Coordinates of C-alpha atoms and ligand atoms in Angstrom, one line a residue:
M421 CA 6.9 7.9 -40.9
K422 CA 3.2 9.2 -39.4
E423 CA 2.4 5.1 -39.1
N424 CA 4.6 4.8 -36.6
N425 CA 2.2 7.7 -34.6
K426 CA -0.9 5.5 -34.8
I427 CA -1.9 4.3 -31.3
G428 CA -2.5 0.4 -33.2
S429 CA 1.1 0.5 -34.4
I430 CA 2.9 2.2 -31.3
L431 CA 1.4 -0.4 -29.0
L432 CA 2.7 -3.4 -31.1
S433 CA 6.2 -1.8 -31.0
A434 CA 6.2 -1.2 -27.3
R435 CA 4.5 -4.5 -26.6
K436 CA 7.6 -6.1 -28.7
K437 CA 10.1 -3.9 -26.4
L438 CA 8.8 -4.8 -23.3
Q439 CA 8.3 -8.9 -23.9
A440 CA 12.1 -8.6 -25.2
A441 CA 12.6 -6.9 -21.6
G442 CA 11.3 -9.9 -20.0
K443 CA 8.1 -8.1 -18.8
E444 CA 5.1 -10.4 -18.3
N445 CA 2.4 -8.3 -18.9
A446 CA 3.9 -6.1 -21.7
A447 CA 0.8 -5.7 -23.7
L448 CA -1.2 -3.9 -20.7
D449 CA 1.6 -2.3 -19.6
A450 CA 2.0 -0.6 -22.8
E451 CA -1.7 -0.3 -23.0
L452 CA -2.1 1.6 -19.5
L453 CA 1.0 3.7 -20.2
L454 CA -0.7 4.7 -23.5
M455 CA -3.8 5.4 -21.9
E456 CA -2.3 7.7 -19.1
V457 CA -0.1 9.8 -21.6
M458 CA -2.8 10.2 -24.2
G459 CA -5.6 10.8 -21.2
I460 CA -7.8 8.3 -22.9
S461 CA -10.2 5.3 -21.8
R462 CA -9.6 1.4 -22.6
L463 CA -12.7 1.6 -25.0
V464 CA -10.5 4.2 -27.5
V465 CA -7.3 2.2 -27.5
F466 CA -9.1 -0.5 -29.0
T467 CA -11.9 1.1 -31.1
E468 CA -9.5 3.9 -32.6
P469 CA -6.1 1.8 -33.7
E470 CA -5.7 4.4 -36.2
R471 CA -5.6 7.6 -34.0
L472 CA -2.7 9.3 -33.9
L473 CA -0.6 10.5 -30.8
S474 CA 1.3 14.2 -30.9
E475 CA 5.0 14.2 -31.5
A476 CA 5.3 15.0 -27.8
Q477 CA 2.6 12.0 -26.9
V478 CA 5.1 9.9 -28.7
S479 CA 8.1 11.0 -27.2
A480 CA 6.7 11.2 -23.3
F481 CA 4.9 7.6 -24.3
W482 CA 8.7 6.3 -25.0
E483 CA 10.2 7.4 -22.3
L484 CA 7.7 5.8 -20.0
V485 CA 8.5 2.5 -21.9
E486 CA 12.1 2.6 -21.8
R487 CA 11.8 3.0 -17.7
R488 CA 9.5 0.3 -17.3
A489 CA 11.7 -1.9 -19.4
A490 CA 14.3 -0.9 -17.1
G491 CA 12.4 -2.3 -14.4
E492 CA 10.6 0.7 -12.9
P493 CA 6.9 -0.6 -11.5
L494 CA 4.2 0.3 -13.7
Q495 CA 2.5 2.2 -10.8
Y496 CA 5.4 4.5 -10.3
L497 CA 5.0 5.2 -13.9
L498 CA 1.6 5.9 -13.9
G499 CA 1.8 8.1 -10.8
H500 CA -1.2 6.2 -9.7
C501 CA -2.7 2.3 -8.4
E502 CA -6.2 1.2 -7.0
F503 CA -6.9 0.1 -3.6
M504 CA -9.9 -1.1 -2.2
G505 CA -11.4 1.0 -5.7
M506 CA -10.1 4.3 -5.2
S507 CA -7.2 5.7 -6.6
F508 CA -4.0 6.2 -4.5
Q509 CA -1.0 8.5 -5.8
V510 CA 2.2 6.7 -5.7
G511 CA 5.9 7.2 -6.5
E512 CA 9.3 7.2 -5.9
G513 CA 9.8 6.6 -2.2
V514 CA 6.4 5.7 -1.0
L515 CA 5.2 1.8 -1.0
I516 CA 2.8 0.6 -3.5
P517 CA -0.6 -0.5 -1.8
R518 CA -1.1 -4.2 -2.0
G519 CA -3.8 -6.0 -2.7
D520 CA -3.2 -7.8 0.3
T521 CA -3.7 -4.8 2.7
E522 CA -7.4 -4.9 1.8
V523 CA -7.7 -7.9 4.3
L524 CA -6.6 -5.8 6.8
V525 CA -8.5 -3.1 5.9
E526 CA -11.5 -5.3 5.7
E527 CA -11.0 -6.5 9.0
A528 CA -10.7 -3.0 10.6
I529 CA -13.8 -1.8 9.2
Q530 CA -15.8 -5.1 10.4
Y531 CA -14.6 -4.4 13.9
C532 CA -15.8 -1.1 13.5
K533 CA -19.5 -2.0 12.9
D534 CA -19.4 -4.9 15.3
F535 CA -17.6 -3.3 18.3
H536 CA -18.7 0.8 17.3
Y537 CA -15.1 1.5 17.3
Q538 CA -14.1 5.3 16.3
V539 CA -10.5 6.0 16.9
A540 CA -8.1 4.5 14.6
V541 CA -4.3 4.9 14.0
D542 CA -2.5 3.5 11.5
I543 CA 1.0 3.5 12.1
C544 CA 4.0 3.1 9.1
T545 CA 1.0 4.3 6.9
G546 CA 3.0 5.0 3.8
S547 CA 0.7 6.3 1.0
G548 CA -1.9 6.3 3.6
C549 CA -3.8 3.6 1.9
I550 CA -5.2 2.0 5.3
P551 CA -6.5 5.4 7.4
I552 CA -7.7 6.8 4.2
C553 CA -10.2 3.9 3.9
L554 CA -11.1 3.5 7.5
S555 CA -12.0 7.3 7.2
R556 CA -14.1 6.8 4.5
F557 CA -15.8 3.6 5.6
G558 CA -16.9 4.0 9.1
Y559 CA -14.3 5.4 11.6
T560 CA -14.6 9.0 12.9
E561 CA -11.3 10.0 13.9
V562 CA -8.3 8.9 11.8
Y563 CA -4.6 9.2 12.4
G564 CA -1.6 8.0 10.3
T565 CA 2.4 8.1 11.5
D566 CA 5.6 7.3 9.2
I567 CA 9.2 8.2 9.8
S568 CA 9.1 9.2 6.2
E569 CA 8.5 12.6 5.0
K570 CA 8.3 11.6 1.8
A571 CA 5.6 9.0 2.1
L572 CA 3.7 11.5 4.5
S573 CA 3.8 14.0 0.9
Y574 CA 1.7 11.2 -0.7
A575 CA -0.6 10.4 2.1
R576 CA -1.6 14.0 2.7
K577 CA -2.5 14.3 -1.3
N578 CA -4.2 10.8 -1.3
N579 CA -6.6 12.0 1.7
A580 CA -7.0 15.6 0.1
S581 CA -8.0 13.8 -3.3
L582 CA -9.8 10.8 -2.0
H583 CA -11.9 13.3 0.7
G584 CA -10.4 11.3 3.9
N585 CA -10.5 12.9 7.2
V586 CA -7.2 11.7 8.1
T587 CA -4.2 13.8 10.6
F588 CA -0.8 12.6 9.8
Y589 CA 2.1 12.9 12.2
Q590 CA 5.8 12.3 11.0
G591 CA 7.9 9.9 13.1
D592 CA 9.1 6.9 14.3
L593 CA 6.2 4.8 15.3
F594 CA 4.4 5.8 18.1
E595 CA 6.7 8.7 19.1
A596 CA 5.1 10.2 16.2
L597 CA 1.7 10.7 18.6
P598 CA 0.8 13.3 21.0
S599 CA 1.1 11.5 24.6
S600 CA -2.8 12.1 25.0
F601 CA -3.7 9.2 23.2
K602 CA -2.4 7.0 25.6
G603 CA -5.4 4.8 26.3
N604 CA -8.0 6.4 24.0
I605 CA -7.6 4.3 20.5
D606 CA -9.8 2.0 19.6
V607 CA -7.6 0.1 16.8
I608 CA -4.4 0.6 16.0
T609 CA -3.6 -0.6 12.4
S610 CA 0.1 -1.4 10.8
N611 CA 1.6 -2.9 7.9
P612 CA 5.0 -2.4 8.7
P613 CA 8.5 -3.4 6.7
Y614 CA 8.5 -7.2 7.4
I615 CA 10.9 -8.5 4.9
A616 CA 13.9 -10.5 6.5
R617 CA 17.2 -8.6 5.6
A618 CA 18.6 -11.7 4.3
V619 CA 15.6 -12.0 1.8
I620 CA 15.5 -8.9 0.3
P621 CA 18.4 -9.2 -2.5
T622 CA 15.8 -12.3 -3.4
L623 CA 13.0 -10.2 -4.2
M624 CA 11.7 -9.1 -7.5
E625 CA 13.9 -6.4 -9.4
E626 CA 11.1 -3.8 -9.4
V627 CA 10.3 -4.1 -5.7
R628 CA 14.2 -4.4 -4.8
D629 CA 15.4 -1.7 -6.9
F630 CA 12.6 0.5 -7.0
E631 CA 10.5 0.4 -3.8
P632 CA 11.9 2.3 -0.6
S633 CA 13.8 -0.1 1.6
L634 CA 13.0 1.8 4.7
A635 CA 9.4 0.5 3.8
L636 CA 10.5 -3.1 3.1
D637 CA 13.3 -3.8 5.7
G638 CA 12.1 -5.8 8.7
G639 CA 15.7 -6.5 10.5
L640 CA 17.5 -9.7 10.6
D641 CA 14.5 -11.7 11.4
G642 CA 11.7 -9.6 9.6
L643 CA 10.2 -8.5 13.1
D644 CA 11.8 -5.8 14.4
F645 CA 8.6 -3.8 13.8
Y646 CA 6.3 -6.2 15.4
R647 CA 8.4 -6.2 18.2
R648 CA 8.0 -2.9 19.0
I649 CA 4.6 -2.2 17.9
I650 CA 3.1 -5.3 20.0
A651 CA 5.1 -3.9 23.2
E652 CA 3.9 -0.5 22.9
A653 CA 0.1 -1.4 21.6
G654 CA -1.3 -2.2 24.9
Q655 CA -0.4 1.6 26.5
W656 CA -2.2 3.2 23.6
L657 CA -5.3 1.3 23.0
K658 CA -8.2 1.8 25.0
A659 CA -9.5 -1.6 27.2
G660 CA -11.6 -3.6 24.6
G661 CA -9.7 -2.1 21.5
R662 CA -7.7 -3.8 19.1
L663 CA -4.2 -4.3 17.0
L664 CA -4.2 -5.6 14.0
L665 CA -1.1 -6.2 11.7
E666 CA -0.4 -7.4 8.3
I667 CA 2.1 -10.2 8.6
G668 CA 4.1 -12.4 6.0
Y669 CA 2.9 -15.9 5.1
D670 CA 5.4 -17.4 7.6
Q671 CA 5.1 -14.9 10.3
R672 CA 1.9 -15.9 12.0
Q673 CA 3.5 -18.1 14.7
A674 CA 6.5 -15.6 15.7
V675 CA 3.9 -12.5 15.9
S676 CA 1.1 -14.3 17.5
G677 CA 3.5 -15.2 20.2
L678 CA 4.8 -11.6 21.0
C679 CA 0.9 -10.3 21.0
E680 CA 0.6 -13.0 23.9
A681 CA 3.3 -12.7 25.4
A682 CA 2.8 -8.6 25.8
G683 CA -0.7 -9.9 27.2
L684 CA -2.9 -9.0 24.6
K685 CA -6.0 -11.6 24.1
E686 CA -8.4 -13.2 21.4
I687 CA -5.4 -13.4 19.0
V688 CA -6.3 -14.3 15.6
C689 CA -5.3 -15.1 12.0
K690 CA -7.1 -14.0 8.8
Q691 CA -5.8 -15.2 5.3
D692 CA -5.8 -13.6 2.4
L693 CA -7.4 -14.3 -1.0
S694 CA -4.4 -17.2 -1.9
G695 CA -4.9 -18.8 1.5
L696 CA -1.8 -17.3 3.0
D697 CA -1.8 -16.3 6.5
R698 CA -1.7 -12.1 6.4
V699 CA -3.7 -10.2 9.4
I700 CA -3.3 -11.1 13.2
T701 CA -5.8 -9.4 15.1
A702 CA -5.2 -9.3 18.9
R703 CA -7.4 -7.6 21.7
K704 CA -6.6 -5.6 25.2
A705 CA -8.1 -7.2 27.9
L706 CA -11.7 -5.2 28.6
E707 CA -10.2 -5.1 32.3
E708 CA -6.9 -5.1 33.6
Ligands
LIG36 N1 1.0 1.1 5.4 C1 1.5 1.3 4.1 C2 0.7 0.0 3.0 O1 0.1 -1.2 3.4 C3 2.4 1.5 3.7 C4 3.4 0.1 4.5 C5 5.3 0.2 4.6 O2 5.7 1.0 4.1 N2 5.7 -0.8 4.9 O3 0.6 0.0 1.8

């Protein structure tokens, strides 16, 4: 009986269960869940396979393994995920930050340095991963908006635990902002929902069934939020300010076209680490 309470043997059984459920990273998932439940490091997992779990730890661990086997994202079960080298709290109701979004953050930080930008606003902020990084790495005045109170509760927690200096507003895109912001923002960032509605049923089950559709669904062609953000960005940006948008791999032409039609200049696209189009940047003209 005690055999089943040892790190080594419980990991083996959990790995088998997760493999049987079709989880690609069964061994790693089991290890991370165990580390979370026991509050131990990876080193302990490998060097002390004989260490015993308490009864409470055993049942907490198996509950998480069952949920993982049923498809729940690992990050929701752990309660956190890494982004730009920091640990963000996440859970049901908030989009899990993706590595691809780091490309947008790095671009925004570079622009801050090159153009001495100070004021940034992130629209559709979710966990707050974008604005919190911007406030930690250069911008002095940073805001985030989201329509979801649930998402904002995570954003506020993350801002506190990661020592950000972000003010959050609840509301629909720019409607959330005080009107005095008009014409005073250096940089607007957004990673809005951009999946075309018909594509949603084809997404991986753990995204489709567990992450909030509010954070994924970009309308019939996936471009609904870009249309609204791009149409309004000009009136909120300072002259010479920039709009940075994360896009899907096949949205470059459409989103660049919308920026051009809105009179924005210097439209450029940056690729992610897989070489796919990922971030569109556009600038409000210095002189009207
Ligand atoms: N801005 C957040 C992120 O990049 C949330 C994006 C969203 O909800 N679509 O993770």
